Structure formats: C-alpha cells, structure tokens
Short mmCIF file of C-alpha atoms in Angstrom, two decimals:
data_model
loop_
_atom_site.label_atom_id
_atom_site.label_comp_id
_atom_site.label_asym_id
_atom_site.label_seq_id
_atom_site.Cartn_x
_atom_site.Cartn_y
_atom_site.Cartn_z
CA MET A 1 -62.87 85.75 -74.96
CA GLN A 2 -63.19 83.43 -71.97
CA THR A 3 -61.41 84.63 -68.83
CA PRO A 4 -59.45 82.13 -66.70
CA GLU A 5 -62.03 82.60 -63.94
CA ASN A 6 -64.95 81.78 -66.23
CA ALA A 7 -63.07 78.83 -67.61
CA SER A 8 -62.55 77.46 -64.12
CA GLU A 9 -66.29 77.75 -63.49
CA LYS A 10 -66.96 75.38 -66.38
CA LYS A 11 -64.55 72.74 -65.14
CA SER A 12 -66.27 69.71 -63.63
CA PRO A 13 -65.45 69.00 -60.04
CA ALA A 14 -63.09 66.12 -59.39
CA LYS A 15 -64.88 62.77 -59.29
CA PRO A 16 -65.29 61.67 -55.69
CA GLN A 17 -63.39 58.58 -54.67
CA ARG A 18 -64.39 57.84 -51.08
CA ILE A 19 -67.86 57.62 -49.56
CA LEU A 20 -68.97 56.90 -45.99
CA MET A 21 -72.43 55.35 -45.79
CA VAL A 22 -74.02 55.48 -42.32
CA ASN A 23 -77.08 53.25 -42.26
CA GLU A 24 -78.13 50.30 -40.15
CA GLN A 25 -80.24 48.57 -42.84
CA ARG A 26 -78.40 45.97 -44.89
CA SER A 27 -80.96 46.14 -47.71
CA PHE A 28 -80.37 49.89 -48.14
CA GLN A 29 -76.60 49.39 -48.15
CA VAL A 30 -76.89 46.80 -50.93
CA MET A 31 -79.15 49.06 -53.01
CA MET A 32 -76.88 52.08 -52.58
CA LYS A 33 -73.79 50.04 -53.42
CA ALA A 34 -75.32 49.16 -56.78
CA MET A 35 -76.23 52.79 -57.46
CA LEU A 36 -72.78 54.08 -56.53
CA ILE A 37 -70.94 51.47 -58.61
CA ASN A 38 -73.11 52.45 -61.59
CA LEU A 39 -71.94 56.02 -60.98
CA GLY A 40 -68.31 54.92 -60.93
CA ILE A 41 -67.86 55.09 -57.15
CA SER A 42 -66.55 51.88 -55.63
CA ASN A 43 -64.57 53.03 -52.57
CA ILE A 44 -67.40 52.64 -50.05
CA THR A 45 -67.08 52.46 -46.26
CA TYR A 46 -70.08 51.21 -44.28
CA SER A 47 -71.08 52.14 -40.72
CA ASN A 48 -74.11 50.75 -38.95
CA THR A 49 -73.98 53.15 -35.98
CA ALA A 50 -73.12 56.76 -35.25
CA GLU A 51 -70.31 55.71 -32.89
CA ASP A 52 -68.67 53.53 -35.54
CA ALA A 53 -69.00 56.34 -38.11
CA ARG A 54 -67.31 58.78 -35.74
CA ARG A 55 -64.39 56.39 -35.18
CA ARG A 56 -63.91 55.99 -38.92
CA CYS A 57 -64.02 59.77 -39.43
CA GLN A 58 -61.37 60.21 -36.76
CA LYS A 59 -59.09 57.92 -38.75
CA GLY A 60 -59.65 59.48 -42.19
CA SER A 61 -61.83 61.75 -44.31
CA PHE A 62 -64.27 61.08 -47.14
CA ASP A 63 -65.52 62.90 -50.22
CA ILE A 64 -69.17 62.05 -49.61
CA TYR A 65 -71.02 61.43 -46.34
CA LEU A 66 -74.32 59.63 -46.91
CA ILE A 67 -76.09 59.66 -43.52
CA ASP A 68 -79.46 58.15 -42.64
CA TYR A 69 -81.46 60.23 -40.18
CA ASP A 70 -82.80 57.19 -38.35
CA LEU A 71 -79.91 55.17 -36.92
CA GLY A 72 -81.88 53.19 -34.36
CA VAL A 73 -81.05 53.40 -30.65
CA GLY A 74 -78.75 56.27 -29.64
CA GLU A 75 -77.72 59.18 -31.82
CA ASN A 76 -79.71 59.98 -34.93
CA GLY A 77 -78.22 61.26 -38.19
CA ARG A 78 -78.65 64.91 -37.30
CA GLN A 79 -76.89 64.45 -33.97
CA LEU A 80 -74.07 62.56 -35.68
CA LEU A 81 -73.63 65.32 -38.26
CA GLU A 82 -73.54 67.99 -35.53
CA SER A 83 -70.96 65.96 -33.63
CA LEU A 84 -68.72 65.46 -36.70
CA ARG A 85 -68.82 69.16 -37.50
CA ASP A 86 -68.18 70.09 -33.88
CA GLN A 87 -65.00 68.00 -34.00
CA SER A 88 -64.05 69.37 -37.48
CA LEU A 89 -64.14 65.86 -38.94
CA ILE A 90 -65.81 66.80 -42.24
CA PRO A 91 -63.51 68.56 -44.75
CA PRO A 92 -64.93 71.77 -46.28
CA GLN A 93 -64.81 70.33 -49.82
CA SER A 94 -66.82 67.22 -48.89
CA VAL A 95 -70.53 66.74 -49.54
CA VAL A 96 -73.08 65.62 -46.95
CA ILE A 97 -76.32 63.97 -48.08
CA MET A 98 -78.93 63.04 -45.51
CA VAL A 99 -81.67 60.51 -46.24
CA SER A 100 -84.82 59.54 -44.39
CA SER A 101 -87.97 57.49 -44.87
CA ASP A 102 -89.96 59.75 -42.52
CA SER A 103 -91.75 62.46 -44.48
CA SER A 104 -93.26 64.24 -41.45
CA ARG A 105 -92.75 67.97 -41.27
CA ALA A 106 -90.92 67.73 -37.96
CA MET A 107 -88.46 65.18 -39.34
CA VAL A 108 -87.85 67.06 -42.60
CA LEU A 109 -87.29 70.37 -40.82
CA SER A 110 -85.01 68.74 -38.27
CA ALA A 111 -82.88 67.28 -41.05
CA LEU A 112 -82.77 70.54 -42.99
CA GLU A 113 -81.81 72.55 -39.89
CA ALA A 114 -78.63 70.45 -39.77
CA GLU A 115 -77.81 72.02 -43.16
CA PRO A 116 -76.72 68.99 -45.20
CA ASP A 117 -75.82 69.73 -48.82
CA GLU A 118 -78.78 67.61 -49.95
CA TYR A 119 -81.71 65.85 -48.37
CA LEU A 120 -83.43 62.85 -50.00
CA MET A 121 -86.63 61.05 -49.08
CA LYS A 122 -86.68 57.26 -49.43
CA PRO A 123 -87.32 55.63 -51.78
CA PHE A 124 -85.42 57.49 -54.50
CA SER A 125 -84.16 56.49 -57.92
CA GLN A 126 -80.59 56.41 -59.20
CA GLU A 127 -81.42 59.37 -61.45
CA GLN A 128 -82.60 61.41 -58.45
CA PHE A 129 -79.54 60.51 -56.42
CA SER A 130 -77.16 61.19 -59.31
CA PHE A 131 -78.72 64.62 -59.97
CA ARG A 132 -78.59 65.66 -56.29
CA LEU A 133 -75.01 64.44 -55.92
CA ARG A 134 -73.81 66.30 -59.03
CA ARG A 135 -75.58 69.46 -57.89
CA ALA A 136 -74.04 69.28 -54.41
CA LEU A 137 -70.55 68.62 -55.77
CA ALA A 138 -70.86 71.49 -58.25
CA ARG A 139 -71.92 73.86 -55.46
CA ARG A 140 -69.04 72.79 -53.21
CA HIS A 141 -66.62 73.20 -56.13
CA ALA A 142 -67.93 76.63 -57.17
CA LEU A 143 -67.95 77.97 -53.60
CA ALA A 144 -64.80 76.24 -52.35
CA PRO A 145 -63.21 79.44 -50.90
CA VAL A 146 -66.47 80.20 -49.06
CA PHE A 147 -66.72 76.76 -47.44
CA THR A 148 -63.02 76.74 -46.55
CA ALA A 149 -63.30 80.10 -44.75
CA LEU A 150 -66.52 78.92 -43.09
CA ALA A 151 -64.84 75.75 -41.80
CA ASP A 152 -61.90 77.79 -40.48
CA ASN A 153 -64.17 80.35 -38.76
CA ASN A 154 -62.17 83.00 -40.60
CA PHE A 155 -64.83 85.69 -40.79
CA GLN A 156 -62.85 88.29 -42.70
CA ALA A 157 -61.83 85.72 -45.31
CA LEU A 158 -65.45 84.56 -45.48
CA ILE A 159 -66.72 88.07 -46.22
CA THR A 160 -64.13 88.46 -48.99
CA ALA A 161 -64.90 85.02 -50.45
CA CYS A 162 -68.66 85.64 -50.38
CA ALA A 163 -68.30 88.98 -52.18
CA GLU A 164 -65.97 87.50 -54.82
CA ARG A 165 -68.07 84.36 -55.44
CA ALA A 166 -71.34 86.35 -55.57
CA ASP A 167 -69.94 88.26 -58.56
CA ALA A 168 -68.25 85.26 -60.17
CA VAL A 169 -71.08 82.72 -59.84
CA PRO A 170 -74.44 84.54 -60.29
CA ARG A 171 -76.59 81.46 -59.53
CA PHE A 172 -75.18 81.44 -55.99
CA ALA A 173 -75.17 85.22 -55.57
CA ASN A 174 -78.12 85.40 -53.14
CA TYR A 175 -76.67 82.65 -50.95
CA CYS A 176 -73.29 84.38 -50.84
CA ARG A 177 -74.72 87.84 -50.10
CA CYS A 178 -76.91 86.55 -47.26
CA LEU A 179 -74.03 84.57 -45.79
CA GLN A 180 -71.85 87.67 -46.10
CA ALA A 181 -74.44 89.73 -44.19
CA ASP A 182 -74.74 87.04 -41.50
CA THR A 183 -70.96 87.17 -41.10
CA HIS A 184 -71.05 90.96 -40.72
CA LEU A 185 -73.58 90.44 -37.91
CA LYS A 186 -71.26 87.98 -36.15
CA LEU A 187 -68.52 90.61 -36.33
CA GLY A 188 -70.81 93.27 -34.83
CA GLU A 189 -71.14 95.08 -38.16
CA ALA A 190 -74.93 95.31 -38.27
CA GLN A 191 -75.00 98.49 -40.39
CA GLU A 192 -73.03 96.76 -43.14
CA ALA A 193 -75.36 93.76 -43.00
CA ARG A 194 -78.45 95.99 -43.18
CA ALA A 195 -77.13 97.94 -46.16
CA LEU A 196 -76.18 94.75 -48.02
CA MET A 197 -79.63 93.17 -47.54
CA ARG A 198 -81.50 96.34 -48.48
CA GLN A 199 -79.50 96.44 -51.69
CA LEU A 200 -80.30 92.80 -52.47
CA LEU A 201 -84.01 93.22 -51.71
CA ALA A 202 -84.21 96.28 -53.95
CA GLY A 203 -83.75 93.91 -56.89
CA GLN A 204 -85.94 90.98 -55.82
CA GLU A 205 -87.77 89.53 -52.84
CA ASN A 206 -85.87 86.82 -50.97
CA SER A 207 -86.99 85.27 -47.67
CA TRP A 208 -83.48 84.66 -46.35
CA ALA A 209 -82.46 88.23 -47.19
CA ARG A 210 -85.61 89.58 -45.51
CA LEU A 211 -84.87 87.45 -42.43
CA THR A 212 -81.27 88.67 -42.30
CA LEU A 213 -82.43 92.27 -42.66
CA GLY A 214 -84.76 91.71 -39.71
CA LYS A 215 -81.88 90.31 -37.65
CA ALA A 216 -79.73 93.33 -38.53
CA CYS A 217 -82.49 95.77 -37.55
CA ASN A 218 -83.02 93.98 -34.25
CA THR A 219 -79.28 94.15 -33.52
CA LEU A 220 -79.30 97.88 -34.27
CA GLY A 221 -82.19 98.45 -31.86
CA LEU A 222 -84.67 99.12 -34.68
CA HIS A 223 -87.10 96.63 -33.19
CA GLU A 224 -90.32 97.82 -34.80
CA GLU A 225 -88.67 97.74 -38.23
CA ALA A 226 -87.31 94.28 -37.41
CA VAL A 227 -90.82 93.06 -36.53
CA SER A 228 -92.12 94.37 -39.86
CA HIS A 229 -89.44 92.52 -41.88
CA LEU A 230 -89.76 89.30 -39.90
CA GLN A 231 -93.53 89.25 -40.18
CA ALA A 232 -93.17 89.78 -43.95
CA THR A 233 -90.73 86.84 -44.04
CA LEU A 234 -93.20 84.58 -42.26
CA LYS A 235 -96.05 85.68 -44.52
CA ASN A 236 -94.06 84.38 -47.51
CA THR A 237 -92.34 81.47 -45.72
CA PRO A 238 -94.42 80.45 -42.67
CA LEU A 239 -92.23 77.45 -41.80
CA MET A 240 -88.99 79.44 -41.52
CA VAL A 241 -88.43 78.77 -37.82
CA GLU A 242 -85.45 81.12 -37.53
CA ALA A 243 -87.77 83.99 -38.49
CA HIS A 244 -90.09 83.00 -35.62
CA LEU A 245 -87.11 83.00 -33.28
CA TRP A 246 -85.93 86.47 -34.30
CA LEU A 247 -89.45 87.85 -34.28
CA ALA A 248 -89.71 86.66 -30.68
CA GLU A 249 -86.41 88.40 -29.83
CA SER A 250 -87.68 91.66 -31.33
CA LEU A 251 -90.97 91.38 -29.45
CA LEU A 252 -89.08 90.77 -26.20
CA ALA A 253 -87.05 93.91 -26.85
CA LEU A 254 -90.33 95.83 -27.28
CA GLY A 255 -91.67 94.46 -24.01
CA ASN A 256 -94.24 92.16 -25.64
CA ASP A 257 -93.14 89.14 -23.60
CA GLU A 258 -96.39 87.18 -23.84
CA GLN A 259 -96.52 87.56 -27.63
CA ALA A 260 -92.85 86.57 -27.86
CA GLN A 261 -93.53 83.39 -25.88
CA GLN A 262 -96.41 82.56 -28.22
CA GLU A 263 -94.14 83.07 -31.23
CA LEU A 264 -91.53 80.71 -29.80
CA ARG A 265 -94.26 78.17 -29.01
CA ARG A 266 -95.30 78.27 -32.69
CA ALA A 267 -91.70 77.73 -33.75
CA VAL A 268 -91.30 74.73 -31.43
CA ASP A 269 -94.57 73.26 -32.67
CA ILE A 270 -93.27 73.55 -36.25
CA SER A 271 -89.84 72.13 -35.42
CA PRO A 272 -90.09 70.09 -32.18
CA GLN A 273 -86.63 68.55 -32.69
CA SER A 274 -84.82 71.90 -32.47
CA VAL A 275 -82.79 72.19 -29.26
CA GLN A 276 -82.12 75.88 -29.89
CA LEU A 277 -85.82 76.79 -30.16
CA SER A 278 -86.91 74.70 -27.18
CA ARG A 279 -84.11 76.10 -25.06
CA ARG A 280 -85.05 79.70 -25.87
CA LEU A 281 -88.70 78.97 -25.15
CA ALA A 282 -87.72 77.50 -21.77
CA GLU A 283 -85.74 80.65 -20.92
CA VAL A 284 -88.64 82.95 -21.80
CA CYS A 285 -91.11 80.78 -19.85
CA LEU A 286 -88.84 81.03 -16.80
CA GLN A 287 -88.51 84.79 -17.20
CA ARG A 288 -92.31 85.03 -17.27
CA HIS A 289 -92.68 82.54 -14.37
CA ASP A 290 -94.77 80.26 -16.57
CA TYR A 291 -93.57 77.14 -14.77
CA ALA A 292 -96.26 74.87 -16.21
CA GLN A 293 -95.00 75.31 -19.76
CA ALA A 294 -91.35 75.61 -18.71
CA LYS A 295 -91.27 72.19 -17.04
CA ASP A 296 -92.77 70.51 -20.11
CA VAL A 297 -90.31 72.20 -22.46
CA LEU A 298 -87.35 71.34 -20.22
CA MET A 299 -88.44 67.70 -20.06
CA SER A 300 -88.45 67.65 -23.87
CA LEU A 301 -84.99 69.25 -23.88
CA ILE A 302 -83.63 66.51 -21.63
CA ASP A 303 -84.81 63.90 -24.12
CA LEU A 304 -83.74 65.87 -27.20
CA SER A 305 -80.20 66.48 -26.00
CA ARG A 306 -79.52 63.13 -24.36
CA ASN A 307 -77.46 61.76 -27.28
CA SER A 308 -76.28 65.05 -28.78
CA ILE A 309 -73.44 67.53 -28.39
CA HIS A 310 -76.04 69.81 -26.75
CA ARG A 311 -76.41 67.62 -23.67
CA THR A 312 -75.86 69.53 -20.47
CA PRO A 313 -76.84 69.06 -16.81
CA HIS A 314 -78.33 72.57 -16.91
CA TYR A 315 -81.52 71.17 -18.46
CA LEU A 316 -81.99 68.75 -15.59
CA GLY A 317 -81.08 71.37 -12.98
CA ALA A 318 -83.53 73.87 -14.47
CA TYR A 319 -86.20 71.17 -14.72
CA ILE A 320 -85.91 70.30 -11.03
CA GLN A 321 -86.01 73.96 -10.03
CA THR A 322 -89.03 74.57 -12.27
CA LEU A 323 -90.86 71.60 -10.78
CA THR A 324 -90.16 73.01 -7.32
CA LEU A 325 -91.29 76.55 -8.16
CA TYR A 326 -94.38 75.17 -9.88
CA ALA A 327 -95.26 73.15 -6.79
CA LEU A 328 -94.61 76.05 -4.39
CA ASN A 329 -96.86 78.36 -6.40
CA SER A 330 -99.63 75.82 -7.03
CA ASN A 331 -100.57 75.40 -3.34
CA ASP A 332 -101.22 71.77 -4.21
CA SER A 333 -99.56 69.19 -1.96
CA TYR A 334 -99.76 66.58 -4.73
CA HIS A 335 -97.07 68.35 -6.78
CA ILE A 336 -94.66 68.45 -3.84
CA ALA A 337 -95.34 64.82 -2.94
CA ASN A 338 -94.77 63.76 -6.56
CA LEU A 339 -91.49 65.68 -6.86
CA GLN A 340 -89.18 62.83 -5.81
CA LYS A 341 -90.66 60.47 -8.40
CA GLN A 342 -90.38 63.05 -11.20
CA VAL A 343 -86.78 63.94 -10.31
CA ASN A 344 -85.71 60.29 -10.10
CA SER A 345 -87.26 59.65 -13.50
CA ALA A 346 -85.42 62.62 -15.04
CA LEU A 347 -82.11 61.56 -13.43
CA SER A 348 -82.42 58.07 -14.87
CA ARG A 349 -83.06 59.46 -18.35
CA ILE A 350 -79.88 61.49 -18.47
CA ARG A 351 -77.57 59.59 -16.11
CA ASP A 352 -75.76 57.48 -18.73
CA SER A 353 -74.98 60.36 -21.08
CA LEU A 354 -73.66 62.59 -18.27
CA MET A 355 -71.68 59.80 -16.64
CA MET A 356 -69.71 59.42 -19.90
CA SER A 357 -68.81 63.11 -20.02
CA GLU A 358 -66.07 64.91 -18.09
CA PHE A 359 -68.49 65.92 -15.39
CA ASN A 360 -68.83 65.07 -11.70
CA TYR A 361 -72.23 63.44 -12.02
CA PRO A 362 -72.33 61.84 -8.52
CA VAL A 363 -71.99 65.24 -6.81
CA PHE A 364 -74.52 66.78 -9.20
CA GLU A 365 -77.00 64.03 -8.33
CA GLN A 366 -76.40 64.58 -4.59
CA ILE A 367 -77.18 68.29 -5.00
CA CYS A 368 -80.35 67.46 -6.97
CA GLN A 369 -81.50 65.05 -4.27
CA ALA A 370 -80.74 67.67 -1.61
CA ARG A 371 -82.99 70.10 -3.44
CA VAL A 372 -85.77 67.52 -3.46
CA GLN A 373 -85.48 67.06 0.32
CA ILE A 374 -85.61 70.83 0.84
CA ALA A 375 -88.73 71.06 -1.33
CA LEU A 376 -90.32 68.24 0.67
CA GLY A 377 -89.78 70.29 3.84
CA GLU A 378 -86.86 68.20 5.12
CA LEU A 379 -84.73 71.32 5.47
CA LEU A 380 -82.00 70.06 7.79
CA LYS A 381 -81.66 66.78 5.91
CA GLY A 382 -81.45 68.65 2.61
CA LYS A 383 -79.00 71.16 4.04
CA LYS A 384 -76.65 68.44 5.29
CA MET A 385 -76.81 66.64 1.94
CA LEU A 386 -76.07 69.88 0.10
CA TYR A 387 -73.11 70.94 2.25
CA ARG A 388 -71.60 67.47 2.25
CA ALA A 389 -71.87 67.29 -1.53
CA ASN A 390 -69.88 70.54 -1.67
CA GLN A 391 -67.41 69.81 1.13
CA ASN A 392 -64.43 69.72 -1.28
CA TRP A 393 -65.12 73.31 -2.33
CA LEU A 394 -66.42 74.96 0.85
CA ASP A 395 -63.01 76.41 1.68
CA GLU A 396 -62.49 77.66 -1.90
CA PRO A 397 -65.89 78.04 -3.60
CA ALA A 398 -64.26 79.84 -6.55
CA THR A 399 -62.78 76.49 -7.61
CA MET A 400 -66.19 74.82 -7.80
CA PRO A 401 -67.15 73.69 -11.35
CA PRO A 402 -69.64 76.25 -12.76
CA VAL A 403 -72.44 73.72 -13.22
CA LEU A 404 -72.22 72.55 -9.62
CA LEU A 405 -71.89 76.15 -8.42
CA GLY A 406 -75.08 77.14 -10.23
CA GLU A 407 -77.04 74.20 -8.88
CA THR A 408 -75.76 74.96 -5.36
CA ILE A 409 -76.90 78.59 -5.64
CA LEU A 410 -80.39 77.41 -6.64
CA ALA A 411 -80.47 75.05 -3.65
CA LEU A 412 -79.34 77.81 -1.27
CA TYR A 413 -82.11 80.17 -2.41
CA GLN A 414 -84.58 77.32 -2.00
CA LEU A 415 -83.15 76.60 1.46
CA GLY A 416 -83.36 80.22 2.59
CA GLU A 417 -79.57 80.74 2.77
CA PHE A 418 -80.01 84.02 0.92
CA GLU A 419 -76.77 85.74 1.96
CA TYR A 420 -74.63 82.73 1.10
CA ALA A 421 -76.38 82.35 -2.27
CA GLU A 422 -75.71 86.02 -3.08
CA SER A 423 -72.02 85.70 -2.24
CA LEU A 424 -71.62 82.62 -4.45
CA GLN A 425 -73.57 84.17 -7.32
CA GLY A 426 -70.84 86.76 -7.69
CA LEU A 427 -68.47 83.92 -8.64
CA LEU A 428 -70.44 82.99 -11.75
CA ALA A 429 -68.85 84.28 -14.93
CA GLU A 430 -70.81 86.85 -16.92
CA ASP A 431 -70.81 84.55 -19.95
CA GLU A 432 -72.07 81.55 -17.96
CA ASP A 433 -74.82 79.42 -19.49
CA ARG A 434 -77.86 81.67 -20.05
CA LEU A 435 -80.37 79.01 -19.05
CA LEU A 436 -78.62 78.63 -15.70
CA THR A 437 -78.49 82.36 -15.00
CA THR A 438 -82.10 82.75 -16.18
CA CYS A 439 -83.17 79.98 -13.79
CA ILE A 440 -81.33 81.65 -10.89
CA GLN A 441 -82.90 85.02 -11.71
CA ALA A 442 -86.36 83.46 -12.01
CA THR A 443 -85.88 81.88 -8.57
CA ARG A 444 -84.75 85.18 -7.02
CA ASP A 445 -87.73 86.99 -8.57
CA ASP A 446 -90.31 84.29 -7.89
CA LYS A 447 -93.20 85.74 -5.93
CA THR A 448 -93.16 83.07 -3.21
CA VAL A 449 -89.37 83.14 -2.76
CA LEU A 450 -89.17 86.93 -2.97
CA GLU A 451 -91.86 87.53 -0.32
CA ARG A 452 -90.20 85.04 2.02
CA ARG A 453 -86.77 86.53 1.40
CA GLN A 454 -87.88 90.15 1.89
CA ARG A 455 -89.70 89.36 5.13
CA TYR A 456 -86.74 87.33 6.40
CA GLN A 457 -84.30 90.11 5.53
CA GLN A 458 -86.47 92.71 7.22
CA LEU A 459 -86.69 90.68 10.42
CA ASN A 460 -82.99 89.81 10.46
CA ASP A 461 -82.05 93.48 9.96
CA LEU A 462 -84.39 94.51 12.77
CA GLY A 463 -82.78 91.89 15.00
CA ILE A 464 -79.29 93.20 14.26
CA LYS A 465 -80.34 96.80 14.99
CA ALA A 466 -82.02 95.80 18.24
CA TYR A 467 -78.92 93.82 19.32
CA GLN A 468 -76.66 96.76 18.55
CA ALA A 469 -78.96 98.97 20.63
CA GLY A 470 -78.74 96.53 23.53
CA GLU A 471 -82.41 95.52 23.25
CA LEU A 472 -81.63 91.82 23.56
CA GLU A 473 -85.09 90.33 24.09
CA GLN A 474 -86.48 92.36 21.20
CA ALA A 475 -83.57 91.18 19.04
CA LEU A 476 -84.26 87.57 20.04
CA GLY A 477 -87.89 87.95 18.96
CA HIS A 478 -86.87 89.25 15.56
CA PHE A 479 -84.33 86.45 14.99
CA ARG A 480 -86.91 83.85 16.04
CA GLU A 481 -89.34 85.27 13.48
CA ALA A 482 -86.62 85.44 10.82
CA LEU A 483 -85.90 81.75 11.36
CA ARG A 484 -89.60 80.98 11.13
CA ARG A 485 -89.48 82.47 7.59
CA ALA A 486 -86.16 80.75 6.75
CA PRO A 487 -85.67 77.89 9.26
CA ALA A 488 -82.40 76.68 7.73
CA ASN A 489 -80.69 80.06 7.49
CA THR A 490 -77.29 79.72 9.17
CA GLY A 491 -76.70 83.45 9.58
CA ALA A 492 -79.94 84.04 11.47
CA ALA A 493 -79.30 80.94 13.62
CA LEU A 494 -75.84 82.23 14.58
CA ASN A 495 -77.31 85.66 15.32
CA LYS A 496 -79.92 84.06 17.55
CA ILE A 497 -77.25 82.04 19.42
CA GLN A 498 -75.21 85.21 19.97
CA VAL A 499 -78.22 87.00 21.50
CA LEU A 500 -79.08 83.99 23.67
CA LEU A 501 -75.53 83.91 25.02
CA GLN A 502 -75.84 87.57 25.99
CA LEU A 503 -79.17 86.90 27.69
CA MET A 504 -77.67 83.91 29.53
CA GLN A 505 -74.97 86.19 30.94
CA LYS A 506 -77.54 88.72 32.10
CA ASN A 507 -80.06 86.17 33.38
CA ARG A 508 -78.05 83.29 34.78
CA LYS A 509 -81.09 81.95 36.62
CA SER A 510 -83.24 81.63 33.46
CA PRO A 511 -82.66 78.10 32.12
CA GLU A 512 -84.94 78.56 29.10
CA PHE A 513 -82.32 80.68 27.31
CA GLY A 514 -79.68 78.00 27.82
CA ALA A 515 -81.96 75.22 26.56
CA GLU A 516 -82.89 77.20 23.44
CA CYS A 517 -79.25 78.06 22.82
CA LYS A 518 -78.21 74.41 23.12
CA ASP A 519 -80.98 73.28 20.75
CA THR A 520 -79.96 75.84 18.14
CA LEU A 521 -76.28 74.90 18.43
CA ASP A 522 -77.17 71.22 18.07
CA VAL A 523 -79.08 71.95 14.86
CA LEU A 524 -75.94 73.41 13.28
CA ASP A 525 -73.62 70.79 14.72
CA GLY A 526 -72.38 68.32 12.11
CA ILE A 527 -73.20 70.54 9.14
CA PRO A 528 -70.01 71.37 7.14
CA LEU A 529 -70.40 75.15 7.10
CA ASN A 530 -68.35 77.54 5.01
CA PRO A 531 -65.12 78.77 6.67
CA ALA A 532 -66.49 82.07 8.01
CA GLN A 533 -69.60 80.43 9.45
CA GLN A 534 -67.60 77.53 10.87
CA GLU A 535 -65.23 79.86 12.73
CA ARG A 536 -68.10 81.87 14.17
CA PHE A 537 -69.92 78.67 15.18
CA ARG A 538 -66.75 77.37 16.88
CA LYS A 539 -66.39 80.53 18.98
CA LEU A 540 -70.07 80.56 19.97
CA ARG A 541 -69.97 76.86 20.91
CA GLN A 542 -66.86 77.50 23.02
CA GLU A 543 -68.55 80.42 24.75
CA PHE A 544 -71.64 78.31 25.46
CA ASN A 545 -69.53 75.51 26.93
CA GLN A 546 -68.13 77.95 29.46
CA PHE A 547 -71.63 78.19 31.00
CA SER A 548 -71.92 74.40 31.34
#
C-alpha cells in the first residue's frame, strides 16, 4: 500500500509560471523564448544587466532565474546571484540555472561555486534544457523543507529536514546527510558531524562526505586525521577547491605554514575567481611575511571584488601596507619610488565601487595617501595628512569607523607612533575583519618594523629612567637617539622638549638648548594631536614661552 508520503513524492512539481532571463544578447533571448514557449512557459521577464535584474527582483519573485555568467561591463552572473541571495530576493522554492559560453575550467568552477541548481554550457538543445529544468524543479520540490530551512538560516529545522528527507528520498540521501553534518559543524557540534559522516562512508565512498569528515576532524583538533581524509578527497576529486582550503587549515594547525600556503596557491590556481580562496591565501602570505606573493594576490582581490558583495576597502588598505612592507624589506629604492604610482592606480580601480557604498571614501583615501608620504620618507607631511584626516575622531577615537581605525593604526605603526597605535588597537573589536587584523599583526611582527620599534622603545625607556634620576643630559641623548629611530614619534618629541626645558632652567646661558627646544616645538605645532598629547604640548609651549 502506498503511504501518503510516498504518494507525495510521485506528484509532479507545479508547472512554473514566471521566469527571469538575465542576458544581454538579443539573439539568445529570442532563442530561449522559443524554447520556453514550446515548454509551455510564456511569462518571461527580460533583463539585460545585473542592476536591472536586481530592481525587478526587488519588485517581485520568479519561479525560474536563468542567468548568463557573462553580463558585459560590471557585475557578472555569479556576482549577481550572490547579491540576490544576500538580499534574500530568491525564494527557496525557485530554481536558478546559470549558462555560459566559456568552457574554461576557471569559469566553470566559478559558476559552480555559486551553487546554482543547474549549469549549462552554450550552445544547448531544447531537450538538454528541458531535462535540466525538470531535474532542478523535481529536486527543489522533493527537498522543499530543506531549502526553506536553509533560506531561513534555521539550523535546527535544517538538521531535522535533512534527516527526514534523507530517509524519504533515497536518491538525495547523500546530499541531505552531508548538509546535515555541515549544519552540525556550524552549530559547534563537530562530534555529531564526524559520527554522521563516518556512518555514511562505511557504506560507500563519497568525496563530499570525506571532505566534511575532514572538516569535522580539523574542528575537533584531530589535525593529522583531518589531513589524511582531505588528501584522500583530493586524490579522488583533485579539483575540489574546498578540500584544498581545509587541508591548508589543517596544515596550518600542525605548524606546516609553508605547505599550507602552497596548498592554497594550488586552490587559487584551480579557481582564480574565488574571493574566499584568494583572501585566505593573502592572509597566510601576510602571516608568513611573503609580501611578494601577498601584493599580487591582494591586487587580484581588488579586481575580483570590485563589482561584488565582497568589496571592501580592507583589500586596498592591505595592498598598500603590503607594498610598503615589501619595499622596506627589499632595500631597493625603486619599489619605494614606484609606490605612489601603484597606490594611485589601485585607488582608481576601486574608487567608484566604494564611493557608492555607505563608506567615507574621501577620508579613507586621505589616510592611504598619508601612508604613501610616510613610506616616501615625508614623515611630517604624512603625519599632518593622517591627523587631519582623523580630526573628527581624535577626541573620541572609539567612535571612528572600524575600517578607518584599522587603516590609521597601520599608518601609525609605519610612522613610528607605536604607543598611540597600541592604544587604538585595543578599540578594535575581537570579531573585526580578519584580513585587517592579520595585516596589523604582520606589520607589528615585520622584521624591519620590529627592530626599529624595539630599539626606539629601549632608548625611550632609558631616557625616562635617566630623567627620573635627574641625569638630564644623558636623558636628552637617549631621547635624541629614540627620535632618530622614530623621527615622527610625538611621545619621544614631548619627552625631549621636557628635558630641554629642565636644562634651560639649569643652564640659562646655553642658547643651544633653547634653539633645539624651539625647533622641536615648531615641528609639532600645527599637527592636530590627540587630546592627551595636545594638553601636554600646550603646557610645554607655555613653559617655553616664559623663557622668551
């Protein structure tokens, strides 16, 4: 006897009524219209651009989304699909079919990583299209509770739906079990995910299940076991880029950083359109101080993300910092001299996309240009540009937008304002963008910056101790040397002024102390310092004026 559940499985999904076709070629639209009418679908909406498609989706939903990968200038089909999903503009019961005339591996993998229901290479026949459409609709119909829970980000409901559908629809059992395990991982239930995948793999080999088992083992700290499973996955499915990514994470956990970077490089070579892979490779390159590769990857990221939901000023900020660190460590004046040209080129590439977002691009650009001046050795010019860019937040730095705060911290380390950078770094949230925090950490740990910072700190501390002991001339010598290591450091400059004022009181007939004090005060004059520094500067200037 047929159960109600089995009977429902044999029902055909409702015939779709509405289709959105996103394609800029009129000839393709005409061909597809004929195909769709032959299939009984006549309610067709056409969009030539991603922007027009998004506007139409904001006004209403469709049963089928037929999206061409290549949409000309601007967003491509993958970026459009990511944007529509990000804004929850595609209903869970709807089908997405992506088409492309580019059969290159990079293009195919990029399209598949967007996870459309079907992917078709042009040219295709009506029979091919009809078969793929029916298959996609049947899958959406059979797994409707799964896709609804997935769209709602309801993880507990998703686990329940996956378990129920895996039993009810055997042909989708592996998909449901792997998705169920992935959901357990998102909930921090790695043991449950591991047990589920081991059970599935006991019956048959499955690359997705093996990958998910590797992810679960890595999460549980079983890194060597994770490496074993992920390497087995790649042996059977060498183009599974997510397996390369997780193998790299496991290798990093085992301390094999160089091998992990190589694994990520392989993944990016396989799928060069993946923002996630390139971003992770950039982070690992920065951690390993491989600035040569990091700058190239970050430049690619700027281009990849320019028209996507992944666009962020962090890529540009990290790129500029990487160029600077690369130049500082290369001991080649050409790289420093070429920095302005490279930064201006990068700014022009991303300016339009960031100007359209809710982001203070003009201030960001000022900070970037300040960092260039600092790198070129124009420390005072760069310092003035930096502080003026941040003048609205100097009194309350905690109110500074996180992106601008991060870029300012990078500039301060570059400038030699180590104490100020440290104080601001404490304002960054723990969950702040990982690329930004990685870039800051790489800058702090950079050999050139670290040596300069340690020597500066040592000299400044010696100066403070000597001053406290009343050894004023010795203190002055230390502060002079500290400023030679970090010429733009405000704290050391104020310390030096304070010592000079003491020496002026003791040696009223020695004009050299007064001249040096005036010169140092003049250097700080006109720079919008933070409140504490400004108050100290005001008092020291007032004390100096009393000698005039």
